[in-house]
Structures are given as structure tokens and as C-alpha cells.
PDB file of C-alpha atoms in Angstrom:
ATOM      1  CA  GLU A   1       0.005  -0.145  -0.112  1.00 85.00           C
ATOM      2  CA  ALA A   2       1.272   3.593  -1.231  1.00 83.00           C
ATOM      3  CA  GLN A   3       1.617   5.619   2.077  1.00 93.00           C
ATOM      4  CA  VAL A   4       3.486   8.288   4.230  1.00 97.00           C
ATOM      5  CA  THR A   5       3.956   6.959   7.727  1.00 97.00           C
ATOM      6  CA  GLN A   6       5.461   9.095  10.736  1.00 97.00           C
ATOM      7  CA  ASN A   7       6.517   7.848  14.427  1.00 97.00           C
ATOM      8  CA  PRO A   8       5.921   8.569  17.135  1.00 97.00           C
ATOM      9  CA  ARG A   9       1.963   9.982  16.477  1.00 96.00           C
ATOM     10  CA  TYR A  10       1.997  11.049  19.670  1.00 97.00           C
ATOM     11  CA  LEU A  11       5.126  12.737  21.956  1.00 97.00           C
ATOM     12  CA  ILE A  12       4.912  14.664  25.082  1.00 97.00           C
ATOM     13  CA  THR A  13       8.254  15.595  26.272  1.00 96.00           C
ATOM     14  CA  VAL A  14      10.326  18.477  27.907  1.00 97.00           C
ATOM     15  CA  THR A  15      12.046  21.722  26.952  1.00 97.00           C
ATOM     16  CA  GLY A  16      15.499  21.479  25.702  1.00 96.00           C
ATOM     17  CA  LYS A  17      15.134  17.376  25.210  1.00 97.00           C
ATOM     18  CA  LYS A  18      16.193  16.944  21.500  1.00 97.00           C
ATOM     19  CA  LEU A  19      14.177  14.906  19.683  1.00 97.00           C
ATOM     20  CA  THR A  20      13.090  13.167  16.050  1.00 98.00           C
ATOM     21  CA  VAL A  21      10.232  12.660  14.425  1.00 98.00           C
ATOM     22  CA  THR A  22      10.629  10.357  11.314  1.00 98.00           C
ATOM     23  CA  CYS A  23       8.953  10.150   8.145  1.00 98.00           C
ATOM     24  CA  SER A  24       9.363   7.362   5.191  1.00 98.00           C
ATOM     25  CA  GLN A  25       7.362   7.102   2.156  1.00 97.00           C
ATOM     26  CA  ASN A  26       6.972   4.095  -0.112  1.00 96.00           C
ATOM     27  CA  MET A  27       6.159   5.635  -3.163  1.00 95.00           C
ATOM     28  CA  ASN A  28       9.724   6.665  -4.723  1.00 95.00           C
ATOM     29  CA  HIS A  29       9.031  10.554  -4.678  1.00 95.00           C
ATOM     30  CA  GLU A  30      11.340  12.850  -5.291  1.00 95.00           C
ATOM     31  CA  TYR A  31      10.045  15.975  -2.966  1.00 94.00           C
ATOM     32  CA  MET A  32       9.109  15.613   0.885  1.00 96.00           C
ATOM     33  CA  SER A  33       7.774  18.475   3.125  1.00 96.00           C
ATOM     34  CA  TRP A  34       7.349  18.815   6.720  1.00 97.00           C
ATOM     35  CA  TYR A  35       4.499  20.997   7.904  1.00 97.00           C
ATOM     36  CA  ARG A  36       3.257  22.253  11.387  1.00 97.00           C
ATOM     37  CA  GLN A  37      -0.856  22.850  11.830  1.00 95.00           C
ATOM     38  CA  ASP A  38      -1.823  25.069  14.578  1.00 94.00           C
ATOM     39  CA  PRO A  39      -5.367  26.361  15.592  1.00 89.00           C
ATOM     40  CA  GLY A  40      -6.260  29.666  13.426  1.00 86.00           C
ATOM     41  CA  LEU A  41      -2.602  29.364  11.215  1.00 88.00           C
ATOM     42  CA  GLY A  42      -3.458  26.073   9.554  1.00 88.00           C
ATOM     43  CA  LEU A  43      -0.652  24.034   7.629  1.00 91.00           C
ATOM     44  CA  ARG A  44       2.700  26.525   7.026  1.00 93.00           C
ATOM     45  CA  GLN A  45       5.321  24.525   5.754  1.00 93.00           C
ATOM     46  CA  ILE A  46       8.944  23.968   7.866  1.00 96.00           C
ATOM     47  CA  TYR A  47      11.389  22.298   5.167  1.00 96.00           C
ATOM     48  CA  TYR A  48      11.220  20.953   2.110  1.00 94.00           C
ATOM     49  CA  SER A  49      13.461  18.784   0.013  1.00 95.00           C
ATOM     50  CA  MET A  50      13.309  18.061  -3.731  1.00 92.00           C
ATOM     51  CA  ASN A  51      15.506  15.207  -3.583  1.00 93.00           C
ATOM     52  CA  VAL A  52      18.671  13.292  -1.531  1.00 95.00           C
ATOM     53  CA  GLU A  53      20.758  15.707  -0.061  1.00 94.00           C
ATOM     54  CA  VAL A  54      18.852  18.756  -0.997  1.00 93.00           C
ATOM     55  CA  THR A  55      16.900  20.683   1.452  1.00 95.00           C
ATOM     56  CA  ASP A  56      15.484  24.172   1.697  1.00 93.00           C
ATOM     57  CA  LYS A  57      13.549  26.348   4.251  1.00 94.00           C
ATOM     58  CA  GLY A  58      10.035  26.544   4.191  1.00 92.00           C
ATOM     59  CA  ASP A  59       7.813  29.461   6.070  1.00 90.00           C
ATOM     60  CA  VAL A  60       8.948  28.566   9.283  1.00 95.00           C
ATOM     61  CA  PRO A  61      12.141  26.741  10.061  1.00 97.00           C
ATOM     62  CA  GLU A  62      13.749  28.129  12.952  1.00 97.00           C
ATOM     63  CA  GLY A  63      14.006  25.776  15.448  1.00 97.00           C
ATOM     64  CA  TYR A  64      14.151  22.473  12.964  1.00 98.00           C
ATOM     65  CA  LYS A  65      16.701  20.350  11.102  1.00 98.00           C
ATOM     66  CA  VAL A  66      15.814  17.876   8.382  1.00 98.00           C
ATOM     67  CA  SER A  67      18.056  15.719   6.831  1.00 96.00           C
ATOM     68  CA  ARG A  68      17.831  13.582   2.995  1.00 97.00           C
ATOM     69  CA  LYS A  69      20.138  11.558   3.472  1.00 97.00           C
ATOM     70  CA  GLU A  70      18.120   8.515   1.693  1.00 96.00           C
ATOM     71  CA  LYS A  71      15.136   8.778  -0.864  1.00 96.00           C
ATOM     72  CA  ARG A  72      12.392   7.483   1.212  1.00 97.00           C
ATOM     73  CA  ASN A  73      13.184   9.166   4.854  1.00 98.00           C
ATOM     74  CA  PHE A  74      12.875  12.494   5.536  1.00 98.00           C
ATOM     75  CA  PRO A  75      13.133  12.988   9.285  1.00 98.00           C
ATOM     76  CA  LEU A  76      12.767  16.132  11.612  1.00 98.00           C
ATOM     77  CA  ILE A  77      14.863  17.262  14.544  1.00 98.00           C
ATOM     78  CA  LEU A  78      14.134  19.520  17.302  1.00 97.00           C
ATOM     79  CA  GLU A  79      17.770  19.971  18.446  1.00 96.00           C
ATOM     80  CA  SER A  80      15.948  21.813  21.889  1.00 97.00           C
ATOM     81  CA  PRO A  81      12.211  21.913  21.750  1.00 97.00           C
ATOM     82  CA  SER A  82      10.458  24.464  23.039  1.00 97.00           C
ATOM     83  CA  PRO A  83       7.052  24.647  24.137  1.00 97.00           C
ATOM     84  CA  ASN A  84       5.816  27.131  21.258  1.00 97.00           C
ATOM     85  CA  GLN A  85       6.674  23.980  19.357  1.00 98.00           C
ATOM     86  CA  THR A  86       3.384  21.954  20.572  1.00 98.00           C
ATOM     87  CA  SER A  87       2.077  21.129  17.433  1.00 97.00           C
ATOM     88  CA  LEU A  88       0.242  19.191  15.006  1.00 97.00           C
ATOM     89  CA  TYR A  89       3.400  18.161  12.224  1.00 98.00           C
ATOM     90  CA  PHE A  90       2.794  16.043   8.715  1.00 97.00           C
ATOM     91  CA  CYS A  91       5.074  15.211   6.515  1.00 97.00           C
ATOM     92  CA  ALA A  92       4.057  14.982   2.823  1.00 96.00           C
ATOM     93  CA  SER A  93       5.461  13.209  -0.592  1.00 96.00           C
ATOM     94  CA  SER A  94       5.249  14.011  -3.753  1.00 93.00           C
ATOM     95  CA  PRO A  95       6.875  13.076  -7.101  1.00 90.00           C
ATOM     96  CA  LEU A  96       8.580  16.126  -8.000  1.00 84.00           C
ATOM     97  CA  LEU A  97       6.821  17.572 -11.131  1.00 80.00           C
ATOM     98  CA  SER A  98       3.487  17.039  -9.058  1.00 80.00           C
ATOM     99  CA  THR A  99       3.766  18.906  -6.053  1.00 80.00           C
ATOM    100  CA  ASP A 100      -0.059  19.849  -6.396  1.00 81.00           C
ATOM    101  CA  THR A 101      -0.981  16.213  -5.449  1.00 86.00           C
ATOM    102  CA  GLN A 102       1.162  15.713  -2.259  1.00 91.00           C
ATOM    103  CA  TYR A 103       0.924  12.622   0.021  1.00 94.00           C
ATOM    104  CA  PHE A 104       0.378  13.248   3.611  1.00 95.00           C
ATOM    105  CA  GLY A 105       1.338  11.268   7.026  1.00 96.00           C
ATOM    106  CA  PRO A 106      -1.173  10.715   9.557  1.00 95.00           C
ATOM    107  CA  GLY A 107       0.278  13.405  11.633  1.00 96.00           C
ATOM    108  CA  THR A 108       2.215  13.467  15.279  1.00 98.00           C
ATOM    109  CA  ARG A 109       1.473  15.751  17.947  1.00 97.00           C
ATOM    110  CA  LEU A 110       4.475  16.942  19.866  1.00 98.00           C
ATOM    111  CA  THR A 111       3.396  18.572  23.155  1.00 98.00           C
ATOM    112  CA  VAL A 112       6.614  20.355  24.957  1.00 97.00           C
ATOM    113  CA  LEU A 113       6.051  21.027  28.222  1.00 96.00           C
TER     114      LEU A 113
ATOM    115  CA  GLY B   1       4.099  34.122   4.084  1.00 56.00           C
ATOM    116  CA  GLN B   2       0.853  34.602   1.603  1.00 63.00           C
ATOM    117  CA  GLN B   3      -1.994  32.975   2.295  1.00 71.00           C
ATOM    118  CA  LEU B   4      -4.795  32.359   0.896  1.00 89.00           C
ATOM    119  CA  ASN B   5      -8.822  33.755   2.266  1.00 94.00           C
ATOM    120  CA  GLN B   6     -11.005  30.659   3.154  1.00 96.00           C
ATOM    121  CA  SER B   7     -14.652  31.100   3.982  1.00 96.00           C
ATOM    122  CA  PRO B   8     -16.655  30.283   5.709  1.00 96.00           C
ATOM    123  CA  GLN B   9     -14.086  29.477   8.748  1.00 94.00           C
ATOM    124  CA  SER B  10     -16.879  26.761   9.653  1.00 95.00           C
ATOM    125  CA  MET B  11     -20.412  25.351   8.798  1.00 96.00           C
ATOM    126  CA  PHE B  12     -22.583  23.049  10.855  1.00 96.00           C
ATOM    127  CA  ILE B  13     -25.529  21.546   8.494  1.00 95.00           C
ATOM    128  CA  GLN B  14     -28.275  18.773   8.169  1.00 96.00           C
ATOM    129  CA  GLU B  15     -27.374  16.277   6.978  1.00 97.00           C
ATOM    130  CA  GLY B  16     -28.961  16.179   2.893  1.00 97.00           C
ATOM    131  CA  GLU B  17     -28.074  20.106   2.519  1.00 97.00           C
ATOM    132  CA  ASP B  18     -25.678  21.354  -0.160  1.00 97.00           C
ATOM    133  CA  VAL B  19     -22.577  23.174   0.707  1.00 96.00           C
ATOM    134  CA  SER B  20     -20.653  25.710  -0.335  1.00 97.00           C
ATOM    135  CA  MET B  21     -16.988  27.146   0.300  1.00 97.00           C
ATOM    136  CA  ASN B  22     -14.656  29.461  -1.339  1.00 97.00           C
ATOM    137  CA  CYS B  23     -11.286  30.552  -1.538  1.00 97.00           C
ATOM    138  CA  THR B  24      -9.691  33.885  -2.722  1.00 96.00           C
ATOM    139  CA  SER B  25      -6.272  35.573  -3.235  1.00 94.00           C
ATOM    140  CA  SER B  26      -5.239  39.144  -4.164  1.00 90.00           C
ATOM    141  CA  SER B  27      -2.505  37.204  -6.913  1.00 89.00           C
ATOM    142  CA  ILE B  28      -3.627  35.408  -9.673  1.00 91.00           C
ATOM    143  CA  PHE B  29      -3.502  31.742  -9.316  1.00 92.00           C
ATOM    144  CA  ASN B  30      -2.525  29.045 -11.522  1.00 91.00           C
ATOM    145  CA  THR B  31      -3.381  25.737 -10.014  1.00 93.00           C
ATOM    146  CA  TRP B  32      -5.848  25.297  -7.412  1.00 95.00           C
ATOM    147  CA  LEU B  33      -6.498  22.723  -5.201  1.00 95.00           C
ATOM    148  CA  TRP B  34      -9.133  21.126  -2.757  1.00 97.00           C
ATOM    149  CA  TYR B  35      -7.959  19.250   0.119  1.00 96.00           C
ATOM    150  CA  LYS B  36      -9.941  17.315   3.045  1.00 97.00           C
ATOM    151  CA  GLN B  37      -8.650  16.581   6.335  1.00 96.00           C
ATOM    152  CA  GLU B  38     -10.917  13.785   8.547  1.00 95.00           C
ATOM    153  CA  PRO B  39     -10.203  14.466  12.265  1.00 89.00           C
ATOM    154  CA  GLY B  40      -6.858  12.051  13.151  1.00 88.00           C
ATOM    155  CA  GLU B  41      -5.604  12.309   9.372  1.00 92.00           C
ATOM    156  CA  GLY B  42      -3.776  14.126   7.175  1.00 94.00           C
ATOM    157  CA  PRO B  43      -5.094  16.127   4.532  1.00 95.00           C
ATOM    158  CA  VAL B  44      -6.510  14.027   1.265  1.00 95.00           C
ATOM    159  CA  LEU B  45      -6.446  15.953  -2.257  1.00 94.00           C
ATOM    160  CA  LEU B  46     -10.004  16.192  -3.628  1.00 96.00           C
ATOM    161  CA  ILE B  47      -9.823  17.957  -6.688  1.00 96.00           C
ATOM    162  CA  ALA B  48      -6.894  19.482  -8.772  1.00 95.00           C
ATOM    163  CA  LEU B  49      -8.194  22.384 -11.190  1.00 95.00           C
ATOM    164  CA  TYR B  50      -5.604  23.887 -13.656  1.00 93.00           C
ATOM    165  CA  LYS B  51      -7.009  26.184 -15.921  1.00 94.00           C
ATOM    166  CA  ALA B  52      -9.807  29.318 -15.632  1.00 95.00           C
ATOM    167  CA  GLY B  53     -13.279  28.164 -15.346  1.00 95.00           C
ATOM    168  CA  GLU B  54     -12.357  24.536 -15.014  1.00 95.00           C
ATOM    169  CA  LEU B  55     -14.998  22.777 -13.525  1.00 97.00           C
ATOM    170  CA  THR B  56     -14.404  19.252 -12.073  1.00 96.00           C
ATOM    171  CA  SER B  57     -16.204  16.807  -9.699  1.00 96.00           C
ATOM    172  CA  ASN B  58     -15.735  14.189  -7.692  1.00 95.00           C
ATOM    173  CA  GLY B  59     -18.958  12.354  -6.352  1.00 96.00           C
ATOM    174  CA  ARG B  60     -20.928  14.981  -4.564  1.00 97.00           C
ATOM    175  CA  LEU B  61     -17.867  17.360  -4.937  1.00 97.00           C
ATOM    176  CA  THR B  62     -18.069  19.677  -7.334  1.00 98.00           C
ATOM    177  CA  ALA B  63     -14.895  22.732  -7.845  1.00 98.00           C
ATOM    178  CA  GLN B  64     -14.193  25.395 -10.119  1.00 97.00           C
ATOM    179  CA  PHE B  65     -11.752  27.447 -10.972  1.00 97.00           C
ATOM    180  CA  GLY B  66     -12.798  31.070 -10.934  1.00 96.00           C
ATOM    181  CA  ILE B  67     -12.185  32.937 -14.491  1.00 95.00           C
ATOM    182  CA  THR B  68     -10.639  35.541 -12.559  1.00 94.00           C
ATOM    183  CA  ARG B  69      -7.900  33.585 -11.587  1.00 93.00           C
ATOM    184  CA  LYS B  70      -8.078  34.897  -7.774  1.00 94.00           C
ATOM    185  CA  ASP B  71     -10.924  32.428  -6.604  1.00 96.00           C
ATOM    186  CA  SER B  72     -12.018  28.790  -6.367  1.00 97.00           C
ATOM    187  CA  PHE B  73     -15.407  27.286  -4.755  1.00 97.00           C
ATOM    188  CA  LEU B  74     -16.100  23.879  -3.593  1.00 98.00           C
ATOM    189  CA  ASN B  75     -19.671  22.523  -3.612  1.00 98.00           C
ATOM    190  CA  ILE B  76     -20.893  19.487  -1.671  1.00 97.00           C
ATOM    191  CA  SER B  77     -24.375  18.073  -2.630  1.00 97.00           C
ATOM    192  CA  ALA B  78     -26.630  16.127  -0.123  1.00 97.00           C
ATOM    193  CA  SER B  79     -24.196  16.319   2.495  1.00 97.00           C
ATOM    194  CA  ILE B  80     -23.774  13.208   4.854  1.00 96.00           C
ATOM    195  CA  PRO B  81     -21.901  12.795   8.137  1.00 95.00           C
ATOM    196  CA  SER B  82     -18.903  11.211   6.314  1.00 95.00           C
ATOM    197  CA  ASP B  83     -18.112  14.623   4.836  1.00 96.00           C
ATOM    198  CA  VAL B  84     -17.052  15.968   8.263  1.00 96.00           C
ATOM    199  CA  GLY B  85     -13.832  17.413   8.246  1.00 96.00           C
ATOM    200  CA  ILE B  86     -11.788  20.588   7.133  1.00 95.00           C
ATOM    201  CA  TYR B  87     -11.946  21.687   3.640  1.00 97.00           C
ATOM    202  CA  PHE B  88      -8.228  22.948   2.335  1.00 96.00           C
ATOM    203  CA  CYS B  89      -7.598  25.333  -0.693  1.00 96.00           C
ATOM    204  CA  ALA B  90      -4.500  25.445  -1.570  1.00 94.00           C
ATOM    205  CA  GLY B  91      -2.579  26.315  -5.183  1.00 92.00           C
ATOM    206  CA  TYR B  92       0.301  27.969  -6.872  1.00 87.00           C
ATOM    207  CA  ALA B  93       0.670  31.482  -7.923  1.00 83.00           C
ATOM    208  CA  GLY B  94       2.102  32.511 -10.656  1.00 73.00           C
ATOM    209  CA  ASN B  95       5.992  30.886 -11.689  1.00 70.00           C
ATOM    210  CA  ASN B  96       6.276  30.312  -7.854  1.00 69.00           C
ATOM    211  CA  ARG B  97       6.507  26.673  -7.179  1.00 72.00           C
ATOM    212  CA  LYS B  98       5.133  27.473  -3.152  1.00 79.00           C
ATOM    213  CA  LEU B  99       2.363  25.884  -2.661  1.00 86.00           C
ATOM    214  CA  ILE B 100       0.047  28.442  -0.580  1.00 90.00           C
ATOM    215  CA  TRP B 101      -2.451  27.233   1.651  1.00 92.00           C
ATOM    216  CA  GLY B 102      -6.056  28.356   2.954  1.00 94.00           C
ATOM    217  CA  LEU B 103      -6.759  28.273   6.692  1.00 93.00           C
ATOM    218  CA  GLY B 104      -9.775  25.766   5.957  1.00 94.00           C
ATOM    219  CA  THR B 105     -13.243  25.472   6.469  1.00 96.00           C
ATOM    220  CA  SER B 106     -14.713  23.131   9.436  1.00 95.00           C
ATOM    221  CA  LEU B 107     -17.738  21.671   8.439  1.00 97.00           C
ATOM    222  CA  ALA B 108     -19.648  19.511  10.711  1.00 96.00           C
ATOM    223  CA  VAL B 109     -23.073  17.345   9.570  1.00 95.00           C
ATOM    224  CA  ASN B 110     -26.034  16.483  11.808  1.00 93.00           C
ATOM    225  CA  PRO B 111     -27.434  13.790  11.081  1.00 90.00           C
TER     226      PRO B 111
END
């Protein structure tokens, strides 16, 4: 089954404790992206990647890092999480020439205390 | 960053009613997309529009690319409880390949 998977689905952590949210897709997509979703603010792009070893900042990259060492994986790293990073995070992927048809993962709900 | 104006913000309707929502922009768009997000899930693409005036259906859903290229509409006919969710519009403006999102319309359907 074609899908985007994220882990964990839920995470409660404390300020400053480094964490990684994994994202994996099995559709051989070149393009992958991370979004955060907050009430009243909609979906905001954090980082995106157009292929292996190619990443770029989205609208709200501060406090986040990503890497793209393999085509299927695009982890989101929070080196020192803060409470304002409490949010619902989505990973998405698509073929490079069809970024309008993005496939989204199920989401990761992160709470930073 | 730039966002689309999506309205209404929320709707509460009776099962069987038709629903209409829209999305507007101050810029000309060359692609309009409509996504649905069900509770606890990520958004799923419903309809993609690529030409001004284009009218496309997906079951009971119909979306139109406005002729001014600055708006789009989504209609749902004969709503059912499983239509509940948040509907997002999104699109590309000009030659920019950055996807711009609306804030969503939250739909609740009373059985």
C-alpha cells in the first residue's frame, strides 16, 4: 500500500530534550515536506526537500532541522524543543513534477512542556 | 507568508443539505487544489484545477477555477455525516512553485 508513515504519532516531552520525528514514504517520491498545523494558522511549511541531499527552508524553519540521506526518509529534528513548538506535524511527499498532489502522513502530535 | 482567504471559517449543517465554500486571493493563481482533512488524519487531495473556468467533479463534490483566476469554489451536494472534516484550498501563484494554503473550512454535519 502506498503510504507516508510518521513516528511517533504522539509525543510529550520537556523543553530542551532533543527529539526526532521520522517520516518514510514507499512511493519513490523525490519531493518531501514537513508542515506544522496550529489552530487559526492552518498548515505552514517548515522544510522541504526536492531530492536526496537537497533541502530548503519553508515558511517557519526556526528551531528545526531536517536531513535527506535516503530518498524514502525525511526526519524532522528538534535540537532543543520549546513550548511554542507544541503542534501537530505532518510529513508529505509527491513526485517532483507533481507537488500539487502531495500525500500526507497521519500526523504527529507533539507537546513540549 | 502569503495565505489564501477561505470562507466560511466553519459550517454546521443538516444531513442532506448542499454546502458551498470558497477561496480568494489577491494574486492570480494557475493551480487550485482542494484537500479534505478528517479528524486524526492528514489532508487528502480531493480535486485539482489547472485552467480558468474549469469545473471538475469528484462524486458529490464539484470545484471550479474562477475565471478571474483569483478564486475557487467547492460545492458538496446532499451532505452526509462522513463529509465532516476540514476542507483546505491551496494553490500556486504565478511562476512560484511554493504551495500556498488557506486556513480551512471546518464542516460539521448533523445526522
